Coordinates of C-alpha atoms in Angstrom, one line a residue:
P15 CA 56.9 67.4 136.7
R16 CA 54.1 65.5 135.1
G17 CA 50.3 66.0 134.6
W18 CA 48.3 68.9 134.5
A19 CA 49.8 72.7 134.9
T20 CA 48.5 76.3 134.0
D21 CA 49.5 77.5 130.7
I22 CA 51.3 81.1 131.7
E23 CA 50.2 83.1 128.8
T24 CA 46.9 82.0 128.3
G25 CA 46.0 80.7 131.9
E26 CA 44.5 77.3 130.5
R27 CA 44.9 74.0 131.8
V28 CA 47.6 72.1 129.8
R29 CA 48.7 69.0 130.0
Y30 CA 52.5 68.6 130.7
S31 CA 54.9 65.7 130.2
G32 CA 57.8 67.2 130.7
L33 CA 61.2 65.4 130.2
G34 CA 60.6 62.8 133.0
N35 CA 63.4 59.9 132.4
V36 CA 61.5 58.9 129.4
L37 CA 62.6 60.2 126.0
Y38 CA 60.1 59.9 122.6
Y39 CA 61.4 59.9 119.4
S40 CA 59.4 58.9 116.2
S41 CA 61.3 56.4 114.4
P42 CA 63.1 57.2 111.1
S43 CA 60.9 55.9 108.8
W44 CA 57.8 58.6 110.4
S45 CA 60.1 61.6 110.5
A46 CA 61.8 61.6 106.4
I47 CA 62.5 65.2 107.1
V48 CA 65.9 64.4 108.9
D49 CA 65.9 60.9 108.6
K50 CA 65.6 58.9 105.3
Q51 CA 65.6 55.4 106.8
I52 CA 68.2 53.4 105.2
H53 CA 68.7 50.8 107.8
S54 CA 66.7 48.1 109.4
T55 CA 67.5 49.2 113.0
Q56 CA 68.1 52.7 112.3
K57 CA 68.3 55.1 115.2
P58 CA 66.7 58.7 114.9
V59 CA 68.8 61.4 114.5
G60 CA 66.7 63.1 117.3
L61 CA 67.4 60.4 120.0
M62 CA 71.2 60.4 119.3
L63 CA 71.2 64.0 119.4
S64 CA 69.5 64.2 122.9
L65 CA 72.4 61.6 124.2
I66 CA 75.2 63.2 122.5
M67 CA 74.4 66.4 124.1
M68 CA 73.5 64.8 127.5
S69 CA 77.1 63.3 127.5
S70 CA 79.4 65.4 125.7
N71 CA 80.6 68.9 125.4
K72 CA 81.6 70.8 121.8
D73 CA 84.5 69.6 119.7
D74 CA 84.4 66.4 122.1
L75 CA 85.2 63.1 120.0
V76 CA 82.3 60.6 119.7
F77 CA 83.0 57.2 118.6
D78 CA 80.3 54.6 117.5
P79 CA 81.6 51.3 116.5
L80 CA 78.3 50.0 115.0
S81 CA 77.9 52.8 112.4
G82 CA 74.8 51.2 110.2
S83 CA 73.0 54.3 108.7
G84 CA 75.2 57.1 110.6
S85 CA 72.3 58.8 112.7
T86 CA 75.4 58.9 115.5
E87 CA 77.8 61.0 113.0
V88 CA 75.2 63.3 111.6
A89 CA 74.2 64.1 115.0
A90 CA 77.8 64.7 116.2
M91 CA 78.3 66.9 113.3
T92 CA 74.7 68.8 114.2
C93 CA 76.5 69.1 117.8
E94 CA 79.6 70.7 116.7
R95 CA 81.4 67.5 117.5
N96 CA 83.8 65.5 116.1
F97 CA 83.3 61.7 115.5
I98 CA 84.5 58.6 114.7
G99 CA 82.7 55.7 113.0
C100 CA 82.9 51.9 111.8
E101 CA 80.8 49.6 109.9
M102 CA 81.7 46.3 108.8
D103 CA 78.9 46.1 105.8
K104 CA 80.5 47.6 102.8
D105 CA 77.2 48.6 101.2
M106 CA 75.8 50.3 104.6
Y107 CA 79.6 51.7 105.0
E108 CA 78.7 53.3 101.6
K109 CA 75.4 54.2 102.0
A110 CA 76.1 56.1 105.6
C111 CA 79.3 58.0 104.1
N112 CA 76.9 59.4 101.3
R113 CA 74.6 60.2 104.2
I114 CA 76.7 62.3 106.1
N115 CA 79.0 63.7 103.4
S116 CA 75.3 64.9 101.6
F117 CA 74.3 65.9 105.0
D118 CA 73.4 69.8 105.0
L119 CA 72.5 71.5 108.4
N120 CA 71.0 74.4 106.5
Q121 CA 68.3 71.7 104.8
V122 CA 66.9 70.9 108.2
E123 CA 67.8 73.8 110.6
N124 CA 64.1 75.0 110.9
Y125 CA 63.4 71.4 112.3
Y126 CA 66.4 71.5 114.6
K127 CA 65.1 74.6 115.9
K128 CA 61.8 73.4 117.1
H129 CA 63.2 70.2 118.1
I130 CA 66.7 70.6 119.8
S131 CA 67.8 73.3 122.5
S132 CA 70.8 73.1 124.9
S133 CA 72.1 75.9 127.9
E134 CA 75.6 74.7 126.0
K135 CA 77.4 78.3 125.5
D136 CA 77.5 79.2 121.7
F137 CA 75.5 76.3 120.3
K138 CA 74.0 77.3 117.5
F139 CA 70.1 76.3 118.6
G140 CA 70.6 77.3 122.3
F141 CA 67.8 78.1 124.7
S142 CA 67.7 81.6 123.4
N143 CA 67.3 80.3 119.7
R144 CA 64.6 77.7 120.3
Q145 CA 61.5 78.2 118.6
I146 CA 58.7 77.1 120.7
L147 CA 55.9 75.0 119.3
K148 CA 52.2 76.7 119.4
K149 CA 50.2 73.7 121.0

């Protein structure tokens, strides 16, 4: 659904865009809490989280043949998936490995609780644990 809706708690009319068929994510340079831009065409971790959650299950294997900055691998770890990544550029490979190895989910847990959720059984950020942002 898209358009105007009534907020159940306040009764106020609010704009609702729903998920629809278009996903919006800020570029890594704008969401430095999770993404530190190290690659010119780096994908937002949030985008990769959504794609991984929609296309796989816990403990599945995610393969990224063009790893670049390692966004897919960070998202796979967050979503409790296994991963294999490949990168030809040795310098970028080393940067991605450092990013993946130094990634601390606890450091960004509050960010993820506000931005991702799933109905997947026992998922750390399931609907019951979701922190809804105030308008």
